[in-house]
Amino acid sequence: MRKFSKNALIAVGVVALAAGCGNNSSGAASSSGGGGTEITFQLNNPPNGSNAGFAAAVEEGYYKAAGINATIVPGTGSSLTVQMVASGKAKIGYADSTSTTQLIAQKAPLVVLATVYQSNPNEVIALKKSGITSIAALKGKKVGTPVPSSQASMLPLFLASNGLTKNDVQLINLAPTSLVQSLLQGRVDAILGSIDTYQVQLEQQNAGELFTAPFATNGVPTVSTSIFANKDWAAQNKTAVQAFVKASLQGWKLASTNPDKAVADVNQLWGAKADKGSAAELKAVLDAKLLCAGNAEYVGRAEPDQWTKTQDLLSQVGLLPKGIDPATYYSYDYLPASSDLQTCPIG
């Protein structure tokens, strides 16, 4: 295996142990059942509305019809999911592309196969009663940061795009599961959260009026959450991987056009492990038009111009090296034909 930064692989062993047992702290792995080619798919999040398309692909039989016996494993963050696939502990996963491209730039054998979130859902969230009503007001404040996470990776770019640096805020590293309560209890002044998860949790806990600053509309409109895989493994199993990607995008088509059914599929697949806010989480994804952001023509395919913009933005603050051809990060070889992709805008 090619070598890349040891620091990039921190904590892989712990997560891999959980995945190897078929469970992790976020919920049990779930399978589409039946025969066919077995594919274990490592998610970035616990079972909730942000991965409803994959639950739909299981419960509506799309994977099974494609000859795939898919096992869906919940995750605990994009960074860890990418590390697992890069280290060989998993073969295919779903994660924010910032984390993925950073390791590809370090020669990790990874490739992005299909992009579901065409722009990232990350955002800064604060309670308005804290007095934070602008990005500039974050200066000198305590900001809770989920670690590891795509938010933490992208923070330097967000700050730089808004006239701040990491020295202007006091970063407090937190476990993702303690982020919301830390804000509600006043242990931090703001958090690095997301439209599709943490904001929904705060709203459901009657947190009151919120100040939100989405990364995508404040200088960081980068290609986001995507299906990616070990490059060599994908090439060796091309037909099965193509079938998996096509079935996954079928699931997301259902989620975008019949969200109630997709949420029912989340609950059916994961039962009590499913987040009770799944309906609101999926609604947030669709309301933010994440599946068709960045001038996307099709759900599942980020356009070359958007990849170029992502490379340019991330290289400005050292998150990616300068001079890399953005086509290094992705391949359209695993996508269905354009005629079989869902067109943008949706509906």
Coordinates of C-alpha atoms in Angstrom, one line a residue:
M1 CA 0.0 0.0 0.0
R2 CA 1.2 3.5 -0.8
K3 CA 2.4 5.5 2.2
F4 CA 0.8 8.6 3.5
S5 CA 0.9 10.6 6.7
K6 CA 0.7 8.5 9.9
N7 CA -1.1 11.4 11.5
A8 CA -3.8 11.1 8.9
L9 CA -4.6 7.6 10.2
I10 CA -4.9 8.3 13.9
A11 CA -7.6 6.3 15.7
V12 CA -8.3 4.0 12.7
G13 CA -7.7 0.9 14.8
V14 CA -10.4 1.7 17.3
V15 CA -13.0 2.4 14.6
A16 CA -12.0 -0.6 12.5
L17 CA -12.5 -2.9 15.5
A18 CA -16.1 -1.6 15.8
A19 CA -16.7 -2.0 12.1
G20 CA -15.2 -5.5 12.0
C21 CA -17.6 -6.6 14.7
G22 CA -20.5 -5.4 12.5
N23 CA -21.5 -2.7 15.0
N24 CA -20.3 0.6 16.4
S25 CA -21.4 3.0 19.1
S26 CA -23.7 4.8 16.7
G27 CA -25.9 1.8 15.7
A28 CA -25.8 -1.7 14.3
A29 CA -24.8 -2.5 10.8
S30 CA -27.8 -3.4 8.6
S31 CA -27.9 -5.6 5.5
S32 CA -30.1 -5.7 2.4
G33 CA -30.1 -9.5 2.7
G34 CA -30.2 -12.1 0.0
G35 CA -27.5 -13.3 -2.4
G36 CA -25.4 -11.3 -4.7
T37 CA -22.0 -9.6 -4.4
E38 CA -21.4 -8.6 -0.8
I39 CA -20.5 -4.9 -0.3
T40 CA -20.0 -3.4 3.2
F41 CA -20.6 0.3 3.0
Q42 CA -19.2 2.6 5.8
L43 CA -21.3 5.7 6.4
N44 CA -20.1 8.9 7.9
N45 CA -23.0 9.5 10.4
P46 CA -25.2 7.5 12.7
P47 CA -28.5 6.3 11.3
N48 CA -30.5 9.4 10.5
G49 CA -32.1 11.5 7.7
S50 CA -28.7 12.4 6.3
N51 CA -28.2 8.8 5.0
A52 CA -31.9 8.2 4.1
G53 CA -31.1 7.5 0.5
F54 CA -29.0 4.4 1.4
A55 CA -31.7 3.1 3.7
A56 CA -34.2 3.5 0.9
A57 CA -31.9 1.5 -1.4
V58 CA -31.9 -1.3 1.1
E59 CA -35.6 -1.3 2.0
E60 CA -37.0 -0.7 -1.5
G61 CA -34.9 -3.5 -2.8
Y62 CA -32.7 -1.5 -5.2
Y63 CA -29.5 -3.1 -4.0
K64 CA -30.9 -6.6 -4.2
A65 CA -32.3 -6.0 -7.7
A66 CA -28.8 -4.9 -8.8
G67 CA -27.3 -8.1 -7.5
I68 CA -25.7 -6.5 -4.4
N69 CA -26.0 -7.7 -0.8
A70 CA -25.2 -4.4 0.9
T71 CA -24.3 -4.1 4.5
I72 CA -24.6 -0.5 5.7
V73 CA -22.4 0.4 8.7
P74 CA -23.2 3.7 10.6
G75 CA -20.3 6.0 11.2
T76 CA -18.9 8.6 13.6
G77 CA -17.6 11.3 11.2
S78 CA -16.2 11.8 7.7
S79 CA -12.6 11.9 8.8
L80 CA -12.7 8.5 10.5
T81 CA -14.6 7.0 7.6
V82 CA -12.0 8.2 5.1
Q83 CA -9.2 7.0 7.3
M84 CA -10.7 3.5 7.5
V85 CA -10.9 3.2 3.7
A86 CA -7.4 4.7 3.2
S87 CA -5.9 2.2 5.7
G88 CA -7.7 -0.8 4.1
K89 CA -10.0 -1.4 7.1
A90 CA -13.0 -0.7 4.7
K91 CA -13.3 -0.7 0.9
I92 CA -16.0 1.8 0.2
G93 CA -17.6 4.6 2.2
Y94 CA -19.5 7.9 2.4
A95 CA -17.8 11.0 3.6
D96 CA -17.2 14.7 3.0
S97 CA -14.8 15.2 0.0
T98 CA -12.5 17.6 1.9
S99 CA -11.4 14.7 4.0
T100 CA -11.1 12.4 1.0
T101 CA -9.2 14.7 -1.2
Q102 CA -6.7 15.6 1.5
L103 CA -5.7 11.9 1.7
I104 CA -5.7 11.5 -2.1
A105 CA -3.3 14.4 -2.2
Q106 CA -1.1 12.4 0.1
K107 CA -1.1 9.5 -2.4
A108 CA -3.8 7.5 -0.6
P109 CA -5.4 5.0 -3.1
L110 CA -8.9 6.6 -3.0
V111 CA -11.3 7.8 -5.6
V112 CA -14.6 9.7 -5.4
L113 CA -17.3 7.7 -7.3
A114 CA -20.5 9.8 -6.9
T115 CA -21.4 13.0 -5.1
V116 CA -24.7 13.3 -3.2
Y117 CA -24.2 16.6 -1.4
Q118 CA -23.0 19.0 -4.1
S119 CA -22.1 21.6 -1.5
N120 CA -21.3 21.1 2.2
P121 CA -23.9 21.3 5.0
N122 CA -21.5 22.6 7.6
E123 CA -22.2 25.8 9.5
V124 CA -21.5 27.8 12.6
I125 CA -24.4 27.8 15.0
A126 CA -24.9 30.1 18.0
L127 CA -27.8 31.0 20.3
K128 CA -28.9 34.5 19.4
K129 CA -29.3 35.3 23.1
S130 CA -25.5 34.9 23.3
G131 CA -25.2 38.2 21.4
I132 CA -23.6 36.5 18.4
T133 CA -25.4 37.8 15.3
S134 CA -22.6 37.8 12.8
I135 CA -19.5 35.9 11.8
A136 CA -17.3 38.9 13.0
A137 CA -18.9 38.5 16.5
L138 CA -17.2 35.1 16.8
K139 CA -13.9 36.9 17.6
G140 CA -12.8 36.1 21.1
K141 CA -15.5 33.5 21.6
K142 CA -15.3 29.8 22.5
V143 CA -16.3 27.7 19.6
G144 CA -17.0 24.0 20.0
T145 CA -15.4 21.8 17.3
P146 CA -16.3 18.2 16.7
V147 CA -13.1 16.2 16.4
P148 CA -12.4 14.6 14.1
S149 CA -14.8 16.1 11.5
S150 CA -15.0 17.8 8.2
Q151 CA -16.0 21.0 10.0
A152 CA -12.6 21.0 11.8
S153 CA -10.8 20.4 8.5
M154 CA -12.6 23.2 6.7
L155 CA -12.6 25.8 9.6
P156 CA -9.4 27.6 8.4
L157 CA -11.0 28.3 5.0
F158 CA -14.2 29.5 6.6
L159 CA -12.4 31.8 8.9
A160 CA -10.1 33.1 6.2
S161 CA -13.0 33.8 3.9
N162 CA -14.6 35.9 6.6
G163 CA -11.6 38.0 7.7
L164 CA -10.7 35.8 10.8
T165 CA -8.0 33.4 11.8
K166 CA -7.8 30.4 14.2
N167 CA -6.1 32.8 16.6
D168 CA -9.3 35.0 16.7
V169 CA -11.4 32.2 18.3
Q170 CA -10.9 29.8 21.2
L171 CA -11.4 26.3 19.8
I172 CA -12.8 23.7 22.2
N173 CA -12.5 20.2 20.9
L174 CA -15.6 18.1 21.7
A175 CA -17.0 14.7 20.9
P176 CA -19.7 15.1 18.3
T177 CA -22.3 13.7 20.7
S178 CA -21.7 16.4 23.2
L179 CA -21.7 19.4 20.8
V180 CA -25.4 20.4 21.2
Q181 CA -25.5 20.1 25.0
S182 CA -22.3 22.0 25.3
L183 CA -23.9 24.9 23.5
L184 CA -27.2 24.7 25.3
Q185 CA -25.4 24.6 28.7
G186 CA -23.2 27.6 27.9
R187 CA -19.9 25.7 27.9
V188 CA -19.2 27.2 24.5
D189 CA -20.5 30.3 22.7
A190 CA -20.9 28.6 19.3
I191 CA -20.4 25.3 17.6
L192 CA -19.3 24.0 14.3
G193 CA -22.3 22.1 13.3
S194 CA -24.4 21.2 10.2
I195 CA -27.7 22.1 8.6
D196 CA -28.7 18.4 8.4
T197 CA -27.9 17.3 12.0
Y198 CA -26.9 19.7 14.7
Q199 CA -29.2 22.5 13.8
V200 CA -32.1 20.1 13.7
Q201 CA -31.2 18.7 17.1
L202 CA -31.2 22.3 18.6
E203 CA -34.5 23.1 17.0
Q204 CA -36.1 20.0 18.4
Q205 CA -34.8 20.9 21.9
N206 CA -36.4 24.3 21.7
A207 CA -33.1 26.1 21.8
G208 CA -34.8 29.4 20.7
E209 CA -33.7 31.7 17.9
L210 CA -30.4 30.6 16.3
F211 CA -27.7 32.4 14.5
T212 CA -26.4 30.3 11.6
A213 CA -23.6 30.9 9.1
P214 CA -23.5 28.1 6.5
F215 CA -20.1 27.5 5.1
A216 CA -21.5 27.1 1.5
T217 CA -22.9 30.7 1.4
N218 CA -20.0 32.2 3.3
G219 CA -17.0 31.4 1.2
V220 CA -16.8 27.6 1.3
P221 CA -19.0 26.2 -1.5
T222 CA -17.0 23.0 -1.8
V223 CA -17.9 19.6 -3.2
S224 CA -19.1 17.6 -0.2
T225 CA -20.5 14.3 0.8
S226 CA -19.7 11.5 -1.7
I227 CA -19.4 7.8 -2.2
F228 CA -15.8 6.9 -2.5
A229 CA -13.7 3.8 -2.5
N230 CA -10.3 2.2 -2.5
K231 CA -9.2 2.9 -6.1
D232 CA -7.7 -0.5 -6.8
W233 CA -10.6 -2.4 -5.2
A234 CA -13.1 -0.4 -7.2
A235 CA -11.3 -1.1 -10.5
Q236 CA -11.1 -4.8 -9.7
N237 CA -14.8 -4.9 -8.9
K238 CA -16.0 -2.4 -11.4
T239 CA -19.3 -4.0 -12.4
A240 CA -20.4 -4.5 -8.8
V241 CA -19.3 -1.0 -7.8
Q242 CA -21.2 0.5 -10.7
A243 CA -24.3 -1.5 -9.7
F244 CA -23.9 -0.3 -6.1
V245 CA -23.6 3.4 -7.1
K246 CA -26.6 3.2 -9.4
A247 CA -28.8 1.6 -6.7
S248 CA -27.6 4.1 -4.2
L249 CA -28.6 7.0 -6.4
Q250 CA -32.0 5.3 -7.0
G251 CA -32.4 5.4 -3.2
W252 CA -31.5 9.1 -3.1
K253 CA -34.0 9.8 -5.9
L254 CA -36.7 8.2 -3.8
A255 CA -35.5 10.2 -0.8
S256 CA -35.7 13.5 -2.7
T257 CA -39.2 12.8 -4.2
N258 CA -40.8 10.8 -1.5
P259 CA -39.1 11.8 1.8
D260 CA -41.8 10.3 4.0
K261 CA -41.2 6.9 2.5
A262 CA -37.4 7.3 2.8
V263 CA -37.7 8.2 6.5
A264 CA -39.9 5.1 7.0
D265 CA -37.1 3.1 5.4
V266 CA -34.6 4.6 7.8
N267 CA -36.8 3.5 10.7
Q268 CA -37.4 0.1 9.2
L269 CA -33.7 -0.5 8.6
W270 CA -32.3 0.6 11.9
G271 CA -35.3 0.5 14.2
A272 CA -34.7 2.0 17.6
K273 CA -31.2 3.0 16.5
A274 CA -32.6 5.5 14.0
D275 CA -32.5 9.2 15.0
K276 CA -36.0 10.4 16.0
G277 CA -35.2 13.6 14.0
S278 CA -34.7 11.8 10.7
A279 CA -37.7 13.4 9.0
A280 CA -36.5 16.9 9.9
E281 CA -32.9 16.1 9.0
L282 CA -33.9 14.9 5.5
K283 CA -36.1 17.9 5.1
A284 CA -33.2 20.2 5.9
V285 CA -31.1 18.5 3.2
L286 CA -33.8 19.0 0.6
D287 CA -34.7 22.5 1.7
A288 CA -31.0 23.5 1.4
K289 CA -30.9 22.0 -2.1
L290 CA -27.7 20.2 -1.3
L291 CA -28.3 17.5 -3.9
C292 CA -28.2 20.1 -6.7
A293 CA -26.0 22.8 -5.4
G294 CA -23.0 24.1 -7.2
N295 CA -24.7 24.4 -10.6
A296 CA -25.0 20.6 -10.7
E297 CA -26.7 19.1 -13.7
Y298 CA -27.4 15.7 -12.2
V299 CA -27.8 14.3 -8.7
G300 CA -24.7 12.2 -8.0
R301 CA -22.3 14.0 -10.4
A302 CA -20.3 17.1 -9.3
E303 CA -19.3 19.0 -12.4
P304 CA -15.6 19.6 -13.3
D305 CA -15.9 23.4 -12.6
Q306 CA -17.1 22.7 -9.1
W307 CA -14.2 20.3 -8.5
T308 CA -11.8 23.0 -9.8
K309 CA -13.3 25.6 -7.4
T310 CA -13.0 23.2 -4.6
Q311 CA -9.3 22.6 -5.4
D312 CA -8.7 26.4 -5.6
L313 CA -10.4 27.2 -2.3
L314 CA -8.8 24.4 -0.3
S315 CA -5.4 25.1 -1.6
Q316 CA -5.6 28.8 -0.7
V317 CA -5.4 27.8 3.0
G318 CA -3.1 24.8 2.7
L319 CA -5.8 22.2 3.1
L320 CA -4.7 20.8 -0.4
P321 CA -1.4 21.3 -2.2
K322 CA -1.5 23.8 -5.0
G323 CA -1.0 22.6 -8.6
I324 CA -3.0 19.3 -8.3
D325 CA -5.3 18.4 -11.2
P326 CA -8.8 18.2 -9.6
A327 CA -9.5 15.2 -11.9
T328 CA -7.1 13.3 -9.7
Y329 CA -9.8 13.1 -7.0
Y330 CA -12.8 11.6 -8.9
S331 CA -13.9 9.3 -11.6
Y332 CA -17.2 9.3 -13.6
D333 CA -16.5 5.7 -14.7
Y334 CA -18.7 4.3 -11.9
L335 CA -21.7 6.6 -12.6
P336 CA -24.7 5.5 -14.6
A337 CA -25.2 7.1 -18.0
S338 CA -26.4 10.7 -17.9
S339 CA -29.8 9.5 -19.2
D340 CA -30.2 7.4 -16.1
L341 CA -29.2 10.1 -13.6
Q342 CA -31.8 12.3 -11.8
T343 CA -31.7 15.8 -13.3
C344 CA -31.3 19.1 -11.4
P345 CA -33.2 21.0 -10.2
I346 CA -35.3 18.4 -8.4
G347 CA -39.0 18.6 -8.9

